[in-house]
Amino acid sequence: EEDHGPALAVQPYEGEVKPETLLNALLAGPTQEGLYSPFPWGVTLRQCKWDEERPGILLVDLSEQYGALADVSLSLADYAVVLTLSQVEGVEGVEITTGGRRVSYRSHQTLNVQEAVLWDELADTIS
């Protein structure tokens, strides 16, 4: 029986803890062996700024390649961004757009770290 690894794993980061810097490091891909990027090849950060009307919300606009993601792949990529940005002081939520457009099939646009399921509850109950 093969074990499956975590969908999201941690790679230590040393550097400036600013939203743009963290996102660019995340989008550059992992350097640690055995880790894989959840992003399509070529995704870049177009813009990252604080929402002036909603304190604590970061607005992240990624290049068009991000729009190729759907279903579980989109959720993994979204929460890789959200979990990374939650390390920045003051971040309460993240809104991700692709080429300036919202993803229409998300149930809600503002994502936060509290929504992320970081363990498999069912795995704990199955022997």
PDB file of C-alpha atoms in Angstrom:
ATOM      1  CA  GLU A   1       0.000   0.000   0.000  1.00  0.00           C
ATOM      2  CA  GLU A   2       1.458   3.313  -1.051  1.00  0.00           C
ATOM      3  CA  ASP A   3       1.217   6.387   1.121  1.00  0.00           C
ATOM      4  CA  HIS A   4       0.305   9.640  -0.490  1.00  0.00           C
ATOM      5  CA  GLY A   5       2.224  12.706   0.482  1.00  0.00           C
ATOM      6  CA  PRO A   6       0.737  16.008   1.495  1.00  0.00           C
ATOM      7  CA  ALA A   7      -0.854  18.068  -1.254  1.00  0.00           C
ATOM      8  CA  LEU A   8       0.947  21.127   0.080  1.00  0.00           C
ATOM      9  CA  ALA A   9       4.317  20.896   1.775  1.00  0.00           C
ATOM     10  CA  VAL A  10       6.512  23.501   3.405  1.00  0.00           C
ATOM     11  CA  GLN A  11       9.784  24.707   1.970  1.00  0.00           C
ATOM     12  CA  PRO A  12      11.813  26.946   4.279  1.00  0.00           C
ATOM     13  CA  TYR A  13      12.136  30.518   3.060  1.00  0.00           C
ATOM     14  CA  GLU A  14      14.763  33.020   4.022  1.00  0.00           C
ATOM     15  CA  GLY A  15      14.314  36.531   2.805  1.00  0.00           C
ATOM     16  CA  GLU A  16      12.155  39.584   2.936  1.00  0.00           C
ATOM     17  CA  VAL A  17       8.601  38.901   4.107  1.00  0.00           C
ATOM     18  CA  LYS A  18       6.725  41.211   1.767  1.00  0.00           C
ATOM     19  CA  PRO A  19       3.764  40.039  -0.325  1.00  0.00           C
ATOM     20  CA  GLU A  20       5.456  40.554  -3.699  1.00  0.00           C
ATOM     21  CA  THR A  21       8.703  38.917  -2.607  1.00  0.00           C
ATOM     22  CA  LEU A  22       6.945  35.865  -1.153  1.00  0.00           C
ATOM     23  CA  LEU A  23       4.740  35.450  -4.222  1.00  0.00           C
ATOM     24  CA  ASN A  24       7.643  35.707  -6.634  1.00  0.00           C
ATOM     25  CA  ALA A  25       9.551  33.067  -4.633  1.00  0.00           C
ATOM     26  CA  LEU A  26       6.481  30.813  -4.617  1.00  0.00           C
ATOM     27  CA  LEU A  27       5.876  31.213  -8.351  1.00  0.00           C
ATOM     28  CA  ALA A  28       9.559  30.514  -9.095  1.00  0.00           C
ATOM     29  CA  GLY A  29       8.941  26.983  -7.879  1.00  0.00           C
ATOM     30  CA  PRO A  30      10.455  24.835  -5.179  1.00  0.00           C
ATOM     31  CA  THR A  31      14.166  24.217  -4.883  1.00  0.00           C
ATOM     32  CA  GLN A  32      13.756  21.368  -2.403  1.00  0.00           C
ATOM     33  CA  GLU A  33      13.866  17.863  -3.908  1.00  0.00           C
ATOM     34  CA  GLY A  34      10.529  16.056  -4.008  1.00  0.00           C
ATOM     35  CA  LEU A  35       8.382  19.190  -4.114  1.00  0.00           C
ATOM     36  CA  TYR A  36       6.443  20.287  -7.180  1.00  0.00           C
ATOM     37  CA  SER A  37       4.872  23.592  -8.123  1.00  0.00           C
ATOM     38  CA  PRO A  38       1.053  23.704  -8.168  1.00  0.00           C
ATOM     39  CA  PHE A  39       1.209  26.394 -10.863  1.00  0.00           C
ATOM     40  CA  PRO A  40       1.194  26.017 -14.640  1.00  0.00           C
ATOM     41  CA  TRP A  41       4.514  26.768 -16.314  1.00  0.00           C
ATOM     42  CA  GLY A  42       5.039  30.474 -16.940  1.00  0.00           C
ATOM     43  CA  VAL A  43       2.659  31.933 -14.332  1.00  0.00           C
ATOM     44  CA  THR A  44       3.884  35.343 -13.212  1.00  0.00           C
ATOM     45  CA  LEU A  45       2.745  37.957 -10.751  1.00  0.00           C
ATOM     46  CA  ARG A  46       1.149  40.892 -12.541  1.00  0.00           C
ATOM     47  CA  GLN A  47       0.133  42.865  -9.469  1.00  0.00           C
ATOM     48  CA  CYS A  48      -0.153  42.581  -5.702  1.00  0.00           C
ATOM     49  CA  LYS A  49      -1.663  45.399  -3.681  1.00  0.00           C
ATOM     50  CA  TRP A  50      -3.739  46.065  -0.598  1.00  0.00           C
ATOM     51  CA  ASP A  51      -7.453  46.662  -1.140  1.00  0.00           C
ATOM     52  CA  GLU A  52      -8.052  50.281  -0.172  1.00  0.00           C
ATOM     53  CA  GLU A  53     -11.707  49.638   0.722  1.00  0.00           C
ATOM     54  CA  ARG A  54     -11.217  46.413   2.700  1.00  0.00           C
ATOM     55  CA  PRO A  55      -8.355  46.514   5.223  1.00  0.00           C
ATOM     56  CA  GLY A  56      -6.459  43.244   5.502  1.00  0.00           C
ATOM     57  CA  ILE A  57      -7.326  42.049   1.986  1.00  0.00           C
ATOM     58  CA  LEU A  58      -4.573  41.566  -0.587  1.00  0.00           C
ATOM     59  CA  LEU A  59      -5.498  41.720  -4.267  1.00  0.00           C
ATOM     60  CA  VAL A  60      -3.320  39.393  -6.329  1.00  0.00           C
ATOM     61  CA  ASP A  61      -3.421  39.373 -10.115  1.00  0.00           C
ATOM     62  CA  LEU A  62      -1.607  36.523 -11.853  1.00  0.00           C
ATOM     63  CA  SER A  63      -0.858  36.025 -15.533  1.00  0.00           C
ATOM     64  CA  GLU A  64      -3.271  34.285 -17.902  1.00  0.00           C
ATOM     65  CA  GLN A  65      -1.632  30.862 -17.467  1.00  0.00           C
ATOM     66  CA  TYR A  66      -3.251  30.647 -14.014  1.00  0.00           C
ATOM     67  CA  GLY A  67      -6.627  30.577 -15.771  1.00  0.00           C
ATOM     68  CA  ALA A  68      -5.838  27.079 -17.074  1.00  0.00           C
ATOM     69  CA  LEU A  69      -6.343  25.671 -13.572  1.00  0.00           C
ATOM     70  CA  ALA A  70      -9.644  24.143 -12.482  1.00  0.00           C
ATOM     71  CA  ASP A  71     -11.102  21.903  -9.782  1.00  0.00           C
ATOM     72  CA  VAL A  72      -8.587  20.474  -7.283  1.00  0.00           C
ATOM     73  CA  SER A  73      -5.620  21.962  -9.156  1.00  0.00           C
ATOM     74  CA  LEU A  74      -7.101  25.445  -8.747  1.00  0.00           C
ATOM     75  CA  SER A  75      -7.808  24.867  -5.047  1.00  0.00           C
ATOM     76  CA  LEU A  76      -4.245  23.674  -4.414  1.00  0.00           C
ATOM     77  CA  ALA A  77      -2.751  26.651  -6.240  1.00  0.00           C
ATOM     78  CA  ASP A  78      -5.141  29.112  -4.563  1.00  0.00           C
ATOM     79  CA  TYR A  79      -4.306  27.888  -1.082  1.00  0.00           C
ATOM     80  CA  ALA A  80      -0.575  27.754  -1.799  1.00  0.00           C
ATOM     81  CA  VAL A  81      -0.921  31.511  -2.441  1.00  0.00           C
ATOM     82  CA  VAL A  82      -3.191  32.103   0.567  1.00  0.00           C
ATOM     83  CA  LEU A  83      -1.058  30.086   3.012  1.00  0.00           C
ATOM     84  CA  THR A  84       2.081  31.833   1.792  1.00  0.00           C
ATOM     85  CA  LEU A  85       0.608  35.320   2.075  1.00  0.00           C
ATOM     86  CA  SER A  86      -0.895  34.609   5.493  1.00  0.00           C
ATOM     87  CA  GLN A  87       2.661  34.867   6.823  1.00  0.00           C
ATOM     88  CA  VAL A  88       2.597  38.609   6.117  1.00  0.00           C
ATOM     89  CA  GLU A  89       1.458  40.695   9.047  1.00  0.00           C
ATOM     90  CA  GLY A  90      -2.017  42.117   8.546  1.00  0.00           C
ATOM     91  CA  VAL A  91      -3.192  39.706   5.842  1.00  0.00           C
ATOM     92  CA  GLU A  92      -6.716  38.521   6.620  1.00  0.00           C
ATOM     93  CA  GLY A  93      -7.742  37.429   3.131  1.00  0.00           C
ATOM     94  CA  VAL A  94      -6.600  37.181  -0.471  1.00  0.00           C
ATOM     95  CA  GLU A  95      -8.506  37.777  -3.684  1.00  0.00           C
ATOM     96  CA  ILE A  96      -6.870  36.178  -6.728  1.00  0.00           C
ATOM     97  CA  THR A  97      -7.597  37.272 -10.270  1.00  0.00           C
ATOM     98  CA  THR A  98      -6.210  36.045 -13.576  1.00  0.00           C
ATOM     99  CA  GLY A  99      -5.320  38.666 -16.146  1.00  0.00           C
ATOM    100  CA  GLY A 100      -7.490  41.122 -14.218  1.00  0.00           C
ATOM    101  CA  ARG A 101     -10.541  38.810 -14.217  1.00  0.00           C
ATOM    102  CA  ARG A 102     -12.167  36.917 -11.358  1.00  0.00           C
ATOM    103  CA  VAL A 103     -12.564  33.167 -11.585  1.00  0.00           C
ATOM    104  CA  SER A 104     -16.309  32.839 -12.108  1.00  0.00           C
ATOM    105  CA  TYR A 105     -16.689  29.305 -10.789  1.00  0.00           C
ATOM    106  CA  ARG A 106     -15.264  29.956  -7.307  1.00  0.00           C
ATOM    107  CA  SER A 107     -18.000  29.913  -4.664  1.00  0.00           C
ATOM    108  CA  HIS A 108     -16.487  33.096  -3.182  1.00  0.00           C
ATOM    109  CA  GLN A 109     -13.674  35.400  -4.197  1.00  0.00           C
ATOM    110  CA  THR A 110     -11.964  36.318  -0.925  1.00  0.00           C
ATOM    111  CA  LEU A 111      -9.994  33.349   0.391  1.00  0.00           C
ATOM    112  CA  ASN A 112      -8.492  33.040   3.867  1.00  0.00           C
ATOM    113  CA  VAL A 113      -6.205  30.692   5.753  1.00  0.00           C
ATOM    114  CA  GLN A 114      -8.959  29.467   8.094  1.00  0.00           C
ATOM    115  CA  GLU A 115     -10.692  27.759   5.142  1.00  0.00           C
ATOM    116  CA  ALA A 116      -7.711  25.573   4.286  1.00  0.00           C
ATOM    117  CA  VAL A 117      -7.944  21.959   5.443  1.00  0.00           C
ATOM    118  CA  LEU A 118      -4.389  21.077   6.356  1.00  0.00           C
ATOM    119  CA  TRP A 119      -4.911  17.443   7.348  1.00  0.00           C
ATOM    120  CA  ASP A 120      -6.973  14.520   6.195  1.00  0.00           C
ATOM    121  CA  GLU A 121      -9.556  13.926   8.937  1.00  0.00           C
ATOM    122  CA  LEU A 122     -10.654  10.663   7.321  1.00  0.00           C
ATOM    123  CA  ALA A 123      -7.109   9.297   7.340  1.00  0.00           C
ATOM    124  CA  ASP A 124      -7.096   9.585  11.140  1.00  0.00           C
ATOM    125  CA  THR A 125     -10.193   7.370  11.431  1.00  0.00           C
ATOM    126  CA  ILE A 126      -9.191   4.657   8.942  1.00  0.00           C
ATOM    127  CA  SER A 127      -6.811   1.971  10.163  1.00  0.00           C
TER     128      SER A 127
END
